[in-house]
Coordinates of C-alpha atoms in Angstrom, one line a residue:
Chain A
M281 CA 130.1 66.0 93.5
Q282 CA 131.6 63.0 92.3
K283 CA 133.8 59.8 93.8
R284 CA 137.5 60.0 94.3
V285 CA 137.4 56.2 92.8
V286 CA 135.7 55.9 89.4
F287 CA 135.7 53.5 86.8
Q288 CA 137.6 54.1 83.4
N289 CA 136.0 53.5 80.6
R290 CA 135.6 55.2 76.9
W291 CA 132.2 54.3 75.9
L292 CA 130.1 52.8 78.9
P293 CA 129.3 56.0 80.7
Y294 CA 128.0 57.3 77.6
L295 CA 125.5 54.5 77.0
L296 CA 124.6 54.9 80.6
V297 CA 123.1 58.4 80.5
A298 CA 122.0 58.0 76.6
P299 CA 118.4 57.0 77.5
Q300 CA 118.0 59.8 79.8
I301 CA 119.2 62.5 77.8
V302 CA 117.5 61.0 74.6
V303 CA 114.1 61.3 76.4
T304 CA 115.1 64.8 77.8
L305 CA 116.5 66.1 74.1
V306 CA 113.2 64.6 72.3
F307 CA 110.6 65.5 74.7
F308 CA 111.5 68.2 76.7
I309 CA 114.3 70.3 75.4
W310 CA 113.2 69.9 71.7
P311 CA 109.8 71.0 72.4
A312 CA 110.7 73.9 74.9
Y313 CA 112.9 75.4 72.0
Q314 CA 109.9 74.9 69.4
A315 CA 107.6 76.8 71.8
L316 CA 110.5 79.6 72.2
E317 CA 110.6 79.7 68.2
T318 CA 107.0 79.9 67.4
S319 CA 106.4 82.7 69.6
F320 CA 108.2 84.6 67.3
Y321 CA 106.2 83.7 64.3
I322 CA 102.6 84.3 63.8
E323 CA 100.7 81.5 61.4
D324 CA 98.3 81.9 59.0
A325 CA 94.7 80.8 59.4
F326 CA 95.4 77.4 57.6
G327 CA 98.5 76.6 59.1
F328 CA 100.4 76.8 55.6
S329 CA 103.0 79.6 56.0
R330 CA 103.7 81.9 58.9
T331 CA 105.2 85.0 59.3
F332 CA 108.5 86.3 61.8
V333 CA 106.8 88.8 64.3
G334 CA 109.4 89.7 66.8
F335 CA 107.8 90.2 70.0
E336 CA 104.4 91.0 68.4
N337 CA 102.9 87.6 70.2
F338 CA 104.2 89.1 73.5
T339 CA 103.2 92.3 73.2
R340 CA 99.6 91.3 72.2
L341 CA 99.5 89.1 75.1
F342 CA 100.6 91.6 77.5
N343 CA 98.0 93.8 75.9
D344 CA 95.1 91.2 76.0
A345 CA 92.9 92.3 79.4
G346 CA 92.0 88.3 79.2
Y347 CA 95.6 87.1 79.8
L348 CA 96.0 89.8 82.3
R349 CA 93.0 88.7 84.3
S350 CA 94.2 84.9 83.7
F351 CA 97.2 86.8 85.9
W352 CA 95.4 88.0 88.6
T353 CA 92.8 84.8 88.7
T354 CA 96.3 82.8 89.0
L355 CA 97.6 84.8 91.6
V356 CA 94.3 84.5 94.0
F357 CA 94.1 80.8 93.2
G358 CA 97.4 79.9 94.1
L359 CA 97.5 82.1 97.3
S360 CA 94.5 81.0 98.4
V361 CA 95.1 77.4 98.1
T362 CA 98.6 77.6 99.4
V363 CA 97.2 79.4 102.4
L364 CA 94.4 77.3 103.0
S365 CA 96.0 74.2 102.6
M366 CA 99.0 75.2 104.9
S367 CA 97.0 76.6 107.5
M368 CA 94.9 73.2 108.1
A369 CA 98.0 71.3 107.7
L370 CA 99.8 72.7 110.2
A371 CA 96.8 73.1 112.9
L372 CA 96.6 69.3 112.0
A373 CA 100.3 68.7 112.4
V374 CA 100.5 70.6 115.7
A375 CA 97.5 68.4 117.1
A376 CA 99.0 64.9 115.6
N377 CA 102.3 66.2 117.3
R378 CA 100.8 66.3 120.5
V379 CA 99.1 63.5 120.8
I380 CA 100.8 60.2 122.1
R381 CA 98.6 57.4 121.6
S382 CA 96.8 56.4 118.3
A383 CA 99.3 59.2 116.8
T384 CA 100.0 56.5 113.9
T385 CA 96.3 55.7 113.2
Y386 CA 95.6 59.9 113.1
R387 CA 98.4 60.0 110.7
T388 CA 97.0 56.9 108.2
F389 CA 93.7 58.9 108.4
L390 CA 95.6 62.2 107.1
I391 CA 98.1 61.2 104.7
W392 CA 95.9 59.2 102.3
P393 CA 94.7 61.8 99.9
Y394 CA 97.8 62.7 98.7
A395 CA 97.2 59.5 96.6
V396 CA 93.9 61.2 95.1
A397 CA 94.6 62.3 91.5
P398 CA 93.9 66.3 91.0
A399 CA 91.3 65.2 88.3
L400 CA 89.4 63.0 90.6
A401 CA 89.7 65.8 94.0
G402 CA 87.9 68.2 91.5
V403 CA 84.9 65.9 90.4
L404 CA 84.7 64.9 94.2
W405 CA 83.9 68.7 95.2
F406 CA 82.0 69.0 92.0
F407 CA 79.7 66.5 93.2
M408 CA 79.6 67.8 96.5
M409 CA 78.8 71.5 95.5
N410 CA 76.5 70.6 92.3
P411 CA 73.5 73.0 92.5
S412 CA 70.9 70.8 92.2
L413 CA 71.8 67.8 94.2
G414 CA 75.0 68.5 95.9
I415 CA 75.2 67.8 99.5
V416 CA 77.1 71.2 100.6
A417 CA 75.0 73.4 98.2
Y418 CA 72.1 71.8 99.6
W419 CA 73.0 72.6 103.2
L420 CA 74.1 76.3 102.4
E421 CA 70.5 76.7 100.9
A422 CA 69.1 75.1 103.9
I423 CA 70.5 76.5 107.0
W424 CA 71.7 79.6 105.5
G425 CA 69.2 80.3 102.5
Y426 CA 72.6 81.0 100.5
D427 CA 72.3 80.3 96.5
W428 CA 75.3 78.4 95.5
N429 CA 75.6 77.9 91.9
H430 CA 79.2 77.9 89.9
Y431 CA 77.6 77.2 86.7
V432 CA 76.8 81.0 86.7
N433 CA 78.7 82.7 89.6
G434 CA 82.4 82.8 88.9
N435 CA 83.4 83.9 91.9
Q436 CA 81.7 80.6 93.5
A437 CA 83.4 78.5 90.7
L438 CA 86.5 79.7 91.9
L439 CA 86.0 79.1 95.5
M440 CA 85.2 75.3 94.5
V441 CA 88.2 75.1 92.7
I442 CA 90.4 76.4 95.0
I443 CA 88.6 74.0 97.9
A444 CA 89.3 70.9 95.9
A445 CA 92.8 72.1 95.3
A446 CA 93.6 72.5 98.8
W447 CA 92.1 69.5 100.0
K448 CA 94.5 67.6 98.2
Q449 CA 97.6 68.9 99.1
I450 CA 96.4 69.0 102.8
S451 CA 98.1 65.9 103.5
Y452 CA 101.3 66.7 101.6
N453 CA 101.9 69.6 103.7
F454 CA 100.7 68.1 106.9
L455 CA 103.4 65.5 106.4
F456 CA 106.4 67.8 105.9
F457 CA 105.0 70.2 108.8
L458 CA 104.6 67.0 111.2
A459 CA 108.6 66.2 110.2
G460 CA 109.6 69.9 111.0
L461 CA 107.6 69.9 114.4
Q462 CA 109.1 66.5 115.5
S463 CA 112.7 68.1 114.7
I464 CA 112.6 70.8 117.3
P465 CA 114.1 69.8 120.7
K466 CA 111.6 69.2 123.5
S467 CA 114.3 71.0 125.7
L468 CA 113.4 74.3 124.4
I469 CA 109.9 74.1 124.4
E470 CA 110.1 72.6 127.9
A471 CA 112.5 75.5 129.2
A472 CA 109.9 78.0 128.2
A473 CA 107.0 76.6 129.8
I474 CA 109.4 76.8 133.1
D475 CA 109.7 80.3 132.5
G476 CA 106.0 80.4 132.5
A477 CA 105.3 81.0 128.7
S478 CA 101.7 79.8 127.8
P479 CA 101.1 77.2 125.2
T480 CA 99.7 80.1 122.6
R481 CA 102.9 82.1 123.2
R482 CA 105.5 79.0 123.0
F483 CA 104.0 78.0 119.4
W484 CA 104.6 82.2 118.2
T485 CA 107.7 82.2 119.7
I486 CA 109.6 79.3 119.6
V487 CA 107.5 77.0 117.4
F488 CA 107.2 78.7 114.8
P489 CA 110.0 80.6 113.9
L490 CA 111.9 77.2 114.1
L491 CA 109.4 75.7 111.6
S492 CA 110.1 78.7 109.1
P493 CA 112.4 76.7 106.8
T494 CA 109.9 74.1 106.6
T495 CA 107.3 76.7 105.9
F496 CA 109.1 78.7 102.9
F497 CA 109.6 75.4 101.3
L498 CA 106.2 73.8 101.4
L499 CA 105.4 77.7 100.2
V500 CA 107.0 77.3 97.0
V501 CA 106.1 73.8 96.5
N502 CA 102.4 74.5 96.9
L503 CA 102.3 77.5 94.5
V504 CA 104.5 75.6 92.2
Y505 CA 101.6 72.8 92.6
A506 CA 98.8 75.3 92.7
F507 CA 100.0 77.4 89.4
F508 CA 100.7 74.1 87.3
D509 CA 99.5 70.9 88.7
T510 CA 95.8 72.3 88.7
F511 CA 95.2 72.0 85.4
A512 CA 93.2 68.6 85.6
I513 CA 91.0 70.0 88.4
I514 CA 90.0 72.5 86.4
H515 CA 89.8 71.0 83.2
A516 CA 87.3 68.0 84.6
T517 CA 85.1 70.3 86.7
T518 CA 84.6 74.0 85.3
S519 CA 86.5 73.8 81.9
G520 CA 87.8 77.6 82.9
G521 CA 84.1 78.9 83.1
P522 CA 82.2 80.7 83.8
A523 CA 83.2 83.4 81.5
D524 CA 86.6 82.4 82.2
A525 CA 86.5 83.0 85.7
T526 CA 88.6 80.1 86.8
S527 CA 90.5 80.1 83.6
I528 CA 94.5 79.8 85.3
L529 CA 97.3 80.4 83.3
V530 CA 98.0 76.7 82.4
Y531 CA 94.4 76.3 81.5
K532 CA 94.6 79.4 79.1
V533 CA 97.9 77.9 77.3
Y534 CA 95.9 74.8 76.7
S535 CA 92.4 76.8 75.4
T536 CA 94.2 78.9 73.4
G537 CA 96.5 76.5 71.7
F538 CA 94.1 73.5 71.3
V539 CA 90.9 74.9 71.6
G540 CA 91.5 78.4 70.0
Q541 CA 94.0 77.1 67.5
D542 CA 96.4 80.4 68.1
Y543 CA 99.3 78.6 68.3
G544 CA 101.7 81.7 68.4
S545 CA 100.1 83.2 71.3
S546 CA 100.1 80.0 73.1
A547 CA 103.6 79.5 72.2
A548 CA 104.3 82.7 73.9
Q549 CA 102.4 81.9 77.1
S550 CA 104.2 78.7 77.0
V551 CA 107.3 81.1 77.0
V552 CA 106.3 82.9 80.0
L553 CA 105.4 80.2 82.1
M554 CA 108.6 78.6 81.2
A555 CA 110.0 81.7 82.9
L556 CA 107.7 81.7 85.8
V557 CA 108.6 77.6 86.7
I558 CA 112.6 78.7 86.1
A559 CA 112.7 81.6 88.8
M560 CA 110.3 79.5 91.1
T561 CA 112.5 76.5 90.7
F562 CA 115.5 79.2 91.2
I563 CA 114.3 80.4 94.5
Q564 CA 113.9 77.0 95.8
F565 CA 117.2 76.4 95.0
R566 CA 119.2 79.3 95.8
F567 CA 117.1 80.3 98.8
I568 CA 115.5 77.5 100.3
E569 CA 117.0 74.2 100.1
R570 CA 119.9 75.0 102.4
K571 CA 117.9 75.9 105.1
V572 CA 115.1 73.4 105.4
Q573 CA 115.7 71.0 107.8
Y574 CA 114.0 67.5 107.9
Chain B
M5 CA 107.7 68.6 132.0
V6 CA 105.4 70.8 130.2
E7 CA 101.9 70.9 131.4
N8 CA 98.9 68.5 130.3
R9 CA 95.8 70.3 130.4
P10 CA 92.5 67.8 129.9
I11 CA 90.8 71.0 127.8
S12 CA 93.9 71.0 125.4
Q13 CA 93.9 67.4 125.2
I14 CA 90.2 67.3 124.0
L15 CA 90.7 70.3 121.9
T16 CA 93.9 68.4 119.9
H17 CA 91.8 65.3 119.4
V18 CA 88.7 67.9 118.1
V19 CA 91.0 69.3 115.6
L20 CA 92.4 66.2 114.4
I21 CA 88.8 64.5 114.2
L22 CA 87.8 67.2 112.4
G23 CA 90.5 67.2 109.8
I24 CA 89.8 63.6 109.3
V25 CA 86.0 64.2 108.6
F26 CA 86.8 67.1 106.2
L27 CA 89.4 65.1 104.3
G28 CA 87.3 61.6 104.4
F29 CA 83.7 63.4 103.7
P30 CA 83.9 63.6 100.1
V31 CA 85.1 60.1 99.4
W32 CA 81.9 59.2 101.9
M33 CA 79.6 60.8 99.7
A34 CA 81.1 59.3 96.8
L35 CA 81.2 55.9 98.0
V36 CA 77.6 56.5 99.0
A37 CA 76.6 57.7 95.8
S38 CA 77.8 54.9 94.0
T39 CA 75.8 52.3 95.8
H40 CA 72.2 53.9 94.9
P41 CA 70.2 53.5 91.6
G42 CA 70.5 56.5 89.5
E43 CA 66.9 57.8 90.4
A44 CA 67.6 58.2 94.0
L45 CA 70.5 61.1 93.3
A46 CA 67.6 62.7 90.8
Q47 CA 66.8 65.0 93.8
S48 CA 68.2 67.0 96.6
P49 CA 68.8 65.9 99.4
I50 CA 71.0 62.9 98.1
P51 CA 71.2 59.9 100.6
M52 CA 74.1 60.1 103.2
W53 CA 73.6 56.2 103.8
F54 CA 74.5 53.4 101.8
G55 CA 71.8 52.0 99.1
D56 CA 71.7 48.5 97.8
Q57 CA 73.1 48.8 94.4
G58 CA 76.4 48.6 95.1
V59 CA 77.1 45.2 94.0
A60 CA 75.4 46.1 90.4
N61 CA 76.5 49.3 89.8
Y62 CA 80.3 48.3 90.2
T63 CA 79.7 45.1 88.4
Q64 CA 78.1 47.2 85.5
L65 CA 81.0 49.7 85.5
L66 CA 83.7 46.9 85.4
T67 CA 82.2 44.9 82.5
E68 CA 80.3 47.6 80.4
G69 CA 81.1 50.7 81.8
S70 CA 79.3 54.2 81.7
P71 CA 77.5 55.0 78.5
A72 CA 78.4 58.3 78.7
V73 CA 82.0 57.1 77.3
G74 CA 80.9 55.0 74.8
G75 CA 80.7 52.1 77.0
V76 CA 84.2 51.0 77.5
A77 CA 84.2 48.8 80.6
L78 CA 86.3 50.4 83.4
S79 CA 88.3 46.8 83.5
T80 CA 89.9 47.8 80.3
M81 CA 90.7 51.7 81.7
L82 CA 92.1 50.3 84.9
M83 CA 94.8 47.7 82.8
N84 CA 95.5 50.8 81.0
S85 CA 96.2 53.1 84.3
L86 CA 98.3 49.9 85.4
L87 CA 100.2 49.8 82.5
M88 CA 101.1 53.2 82.3
A89 CA 101.8 54.0 85.9
L90 CA 104.1 50.6 86.0
G91 CA 105.8 51.9 82.7
I92 CA 106.4 55.3 83.9
T93 CA 107.8 54.2 87.2
F94 CA 109.7 51.5 86.0
G95 CA 111.2 53.8 83.1
K96 CA 111.9 56.3 85.5
I97 CA 113.7 54.6 88.2
A98 CA 115.8 52.4 85.5
I99 CA 117.0 55.3 83.6
S100 CA 117.6 57.4 86.6
L101 CA 119.8 54.9 88.0
L102 CA 122.0 54.3 84.9
S103 CA 122.3 58.0 84.6
A104 CA 123.2 58.6 88.0
Y105 CA 125.5 55.9 88.2
A106 CA 127.3 57.2 85.4
I107 CA 127.6 60.6 86.8
V108 CA 128.7 59.3 89.8
Y109 CA 131.3 57.1 89.1
F110 CA 132.9 57.8 85.8
R111 CA 134.8 60.9 84.7
F112 CA 134.0 61.6 81.1
P113 CA 133.7 64.7 78.9
F114 CA 130.5 66.7 78.9
R115 CA 129.6 64.8 82.5
M116 CA 128.3 67.9 83.8
L117 CA 126.4 69.3 80.4
F118 CA 124.7 65.9 80.8
F119 CA 124.1 66.8 84.5
W120 CA 122.7 70.4 83.6
L121 CA 120.6 68.7 81.1
I122 CA 118.7 66.4 82.9
F123 CA 118.3 69.4 85.7
I124 CA 116.5 71.2 83.5
T125 CA 113.5 68.7 82.8
L126 CA 113.0 70.2 86.1
M127 CA 111.7 73.0 84.9
L128 CA 109.7 72.1 81.9
P129 CA 106.4 70.6 83.2
V130 CA 103.9 69.2 80.5
E131 CA 101.9 71.8 80.9
V132 CA 103.9 74.4 79.8
R133 CA 104.6 73.0 76.9
I134 CA 102.0 70.8 75.6
L135 CA 101.5 71.9 72.4
P136 CA 105.0 71.5 70.9
T137 CA 105.3 68.0 72.6
Y138 CA 102.5 67.0 71.2
D139 CA 103.6 67.6 67.8
V140 CA 106.8 65.7 68.3
V141 CA 105.2 62.5 69.6
A142 CA 102.8 63.1 66.6
S143 CA 105.2 62.9 64.1
L144 CA 107.0 59.8 65.7
G145 CA 103.8 57.9 65.4
M146 CA 103.6 57.5 68.9
L147 CA 100.1 59.0 69.3
N148 CA 97.1 56.5 70.4
S149 CA 100.0 54.0 71.6
Y150 CA 101.5 52.6 75.3
S151 CA 104.7 54.1 74.2
G152 CA 103.4 57.2 73.8
L153 CA 101.8 57.3 76.8
I154 CA 104.7 56.5 78.9
I155 CA 108.1 57.5 77.2
P156 CA 107.7 61.0 76.9
L157 CA 107.1 61.0 80.6
I158 CA 109.9 58.9 81.7
A159 CA 112.9 61.4 82.0
S160 CA 113.6 62.0 85.6
A161 CA 115.8 64.9 87.2
T162 CA 114.3 64.0 90.6
A163 CA 114.6 60.5 90.7
T164 CA 118.3 60.8 89.2
F165 CA 119.3 63.4 92.0
L166 CA 118.0 60.9 94.4
F167 CA 119.9 58.3 93.4
R168 CA 123.2 60.4 92.5
Q169 CA 122.6 61.6 96.4
F170 CA 122.6 58.2 97.8
F171 CA 125.5 57.0 95.4
L172 CA 127.8 59.6 97.0
T173 CA 126.9 58.1 100.4
I174 CA 128.3 55.0 99.4
P175 CA 132.1 54.4 100.7
D176 CA 134.7 54.2 98.5
E177 CA 136.0 51.3 99.9
L178 CA 133.4 49.4 98.2
V179 CA 134.6 50.1 95.0
E180 CA 138.4 49.5 95.6
A181 CA 137.1 46.2 96.9
A182 CA 135.4 45.4 93.8
R183 CA 138.2 46.6 91.7
I184 CA 140.7 44.5 93.4
D185 CA 138.4 41.7 92.9
R186 CA 138.5 42.3 89.4
A187 CA 134.8 43.2 89.0
G188 CA 133.9 45.7 86.6
P189 CA 131.9 48.5 86.3
I190 CA 128.5 46.4 85.2
R191 CA 129.3 43.7 87.5
F192 CA 129.8 46.3 90.2
F193 CA 126.5 48.2 89.7
W194 CA 124.7 44.9 89.3
D195 CA 126.0 42.9 92.5
I196 CA 126.7 46.0 94.8
L197 CA 124.8 48.8 93.8
L198 CA 121.6 47.9 92.9
P199 CA 121.1 45.6 95.8
L200 CA 122.3 48.6 98.2
S201 CA 119.9 51.0 96.4
K202 CA 116.8 48.8 97.5
T203 CA 115.1 50.6 100.0
N204 CA 115.5 53.7 98.0
I205 CA 114.3 52.2 95.2
A206 CA 111.1 51.0 96.9
A207 CA 110.4 54.5 98.0
L208 CA 110.8 56.1 95.1
F209 CA 108.7 53.3 93.5
I210 CA 105.5 54.2 95.2
I211 CA 106.0 58.3 94.5
L212 CA 106.6 57.4 90.9
F213 CA 103.9 55.3 90.9
I214 CA 101.3 57.5 92.2
Y215 CA 102.7 60.2 89.8
G216 CA 102.2 57.8 87.2
W217 CA 98.8 56.6 87.8
N218 CA 97.5 60.0 88.5
Q219 CA 98.3 61.6 84.8
Y220 CA 95.6 63.5 83.1
L221 CA 96.9 66.1 80.7
W222 CA 99.2 64.1 78.8
P223 CA 96.7 60.6 78.1
F224 CA 94.0 62.9 77.4
L225 CA 95.8 64.6 74.5
I226 CA 97.7 61.5 73.0
T227 CA 94.7 59.3 73.1
T228 CA 91.8 59.3 70.9
D229 CA 91.2 55.5 70.8
Q230 CA 88.9 54.8 73.8
D231 CA 90.5 51.2 74.3
L232 CA 93.6 53.2 75.5
Y233 CA 91.7 55.7 77.8
T234 CA 93.1 55.8 81.3
I235 CA 90.6 55.8 84.3
V236 CA 91.8 59.0 85.7
M237 CA 91.5 61.1 82.5
G238 CA 88.4 58.9 81.2
I239 CA 86.3 60.2 84.1
Q240 CA 86.2 63.7 82.6
R241 CA 84.0 62.1 79.7
M242 CA 81.3 61.4 82.3
V243 CA 81.5 64.7 83.9
N244 CA 81.6 67.0 80.9
V245 CA 78.3 65.5 79.2
G246 CA 77.4 68.4 77.7
E247 CA 73.7 69.6 78.1
G248 CA 72.9 66.5 79.7
L249 CA 73.6 65.7 83.3
P250 CA 76.3 63.3 84.4
I251 CA 74.7 59.9 85.5
W252 CA 76.1 60.3 89.1
H253 CA 76.1 56.8 90.6
L254 CA 78.3 55.7 87.8
T255 CA 80.5 58.6 87.9
M256 CA 81.2 58.4 91.6
G257 CA 81.6 54.8 91.4
T258 CA 84.4 55.5 88.8
A259 CA 85.8 58.1 90.7
I260 CA 86.3 55.8 93.7
L261 CA 87.9 52.8 91.9
A262 CA 90.2 55.4 90.3
M263 CA 91.5 56.4 93.4
L264 CA 91.3 52.9 95.1
P265 CA 94.8 51.7 94.0
P266 CA 96.7 54.6 94.7
V267 CA 95.3 55.2 98.1
L268 CA 96.0 51.6 98.5
V269 CA 99.8 51.6 98.1
V270 CA 100.3 54.9 100.2
L271 CA 98.1 53.2 103.6
A272 CA 100.0 49.6 103.1
M273 CA 103.7 51.0 102.5
Q274 CA 103.0 54.3 104.6
R275 CA 106.7 54.3 106.0
L276 CA 108.2 53.7 102.7
F277 CA 105.7 56.1 101.4
V278 CA 106.5 58.7 104.1
K279 CA 110.7 58.0 103.5
G280 CA 110.3 58.5 99.3
L281 CA 108.1 61.7 99.9
V282 CA 110.7 63.4 102.2
E283 CA 113.3 62.5 99.9
S284 CA 112.8 63.0 96.7
E285 CA 111.9 66.8 97.3
K286 CA 115.2 67.3 99.1

């Protein structure tokens, strides 16, 4: 945790941590405390006075069908993004780990989407799937006669943001899976091959179990990404619609607070989300960090 | 040696190429769309190959901007994005280096309290405390300013941990030697620790630059002044145009310009990028 040999100075260390601590207190801790406090009050329509209501904001929230539906949407969205991007990334990483020549070229062409902002990923797919002129929508119609219109169909809108969110995350997962695969000793695979295990069997009985620390780590990171970092994708494209079909929890905090101006409810939602992040961070550090190998 | 069947070799390449096509296709379509005049994108199917309006479209975007955002030139937005990204990156690196240095190389009361305070920021992403943070920034009079865009985002637990981890691997003998040579803590930091951290700083720089450039919600909330729009957030005004249809060729040109800088950084500094990514997540 700390050095054996340290410097002695009465005031310098405080000066050194001061900038970080000031920013943390002013822009992180204080707002979080404010959210916590506001969640126990209801403000009148003009913002002149507020009344302490205990847990009423929370009970209202969990009796609100719209909020519960948003929970469900978030879960579907998060799991779909995670499974989709992780499975595609794993397939790509396994393939990239097998090629010897041109491996770097492949890697180069697979990692760049990491740098694309979620908002832009959303906009790109929004264009591709636009019902009137998007190329994907056109193909769906021309080849299968499938009518794509995410402005009207909630499930299609959800699918669109899932694809956009997963698309952006593939390269991240790919890099970690590739690192994981490269750390598996070749001798294990060779021994199994000599014993006559087929490539499929080798993958499922040796490679995949040895990869599990990476997989668990990515599982948590991807869920956190899908739950919190995808706000931009939704805000820039569907704006939570149609009819709240893509309104995930982070989007709901924003729409309740900024658009709906219901501060008590928005604060209560913030508190719920904070609890969620804290739980996920805890899981990440408690159960996963120690087992991950790079 | 493991068997090497030609079929599986071919399959491997097929998977990789399919992956590359899937990842690249949306950008291809955006790039193609940005080189056509608006009329070409009015009916389906839209062209799959480049048009001849590329230069004209991009010139228009960079100098006049798109009418959908009140004609702010994209060069202004790109500049704002650059300033914000660099401000966040340098800010995060600077204050994290300092606080990690204090926590590792000094013993002082409340050291662990500070450490935990910094740790907590990991659990409080902007998205979950939007309103109160906005209120704080508003009451400090930092709305519509570069300081408002940058300062609230520069606290960084990840960077602090990374530097702390790295400082712990530096041999104690260096401190002893420095002390024998009568170098004080500031001298030691500046002349020994900082040069040793160069690679780590560079790797982190890439990750943080991408993080800063890609900010969306924060600039969206605190800038109402069009001259302060960043490009990643500005594109939203071109997509959500209410009743009308987006001006697709200009919107896609904007998307390309918005993703170009961070993508180029990743491609140009691939090795450092991978190092930074893997280490900052530990």
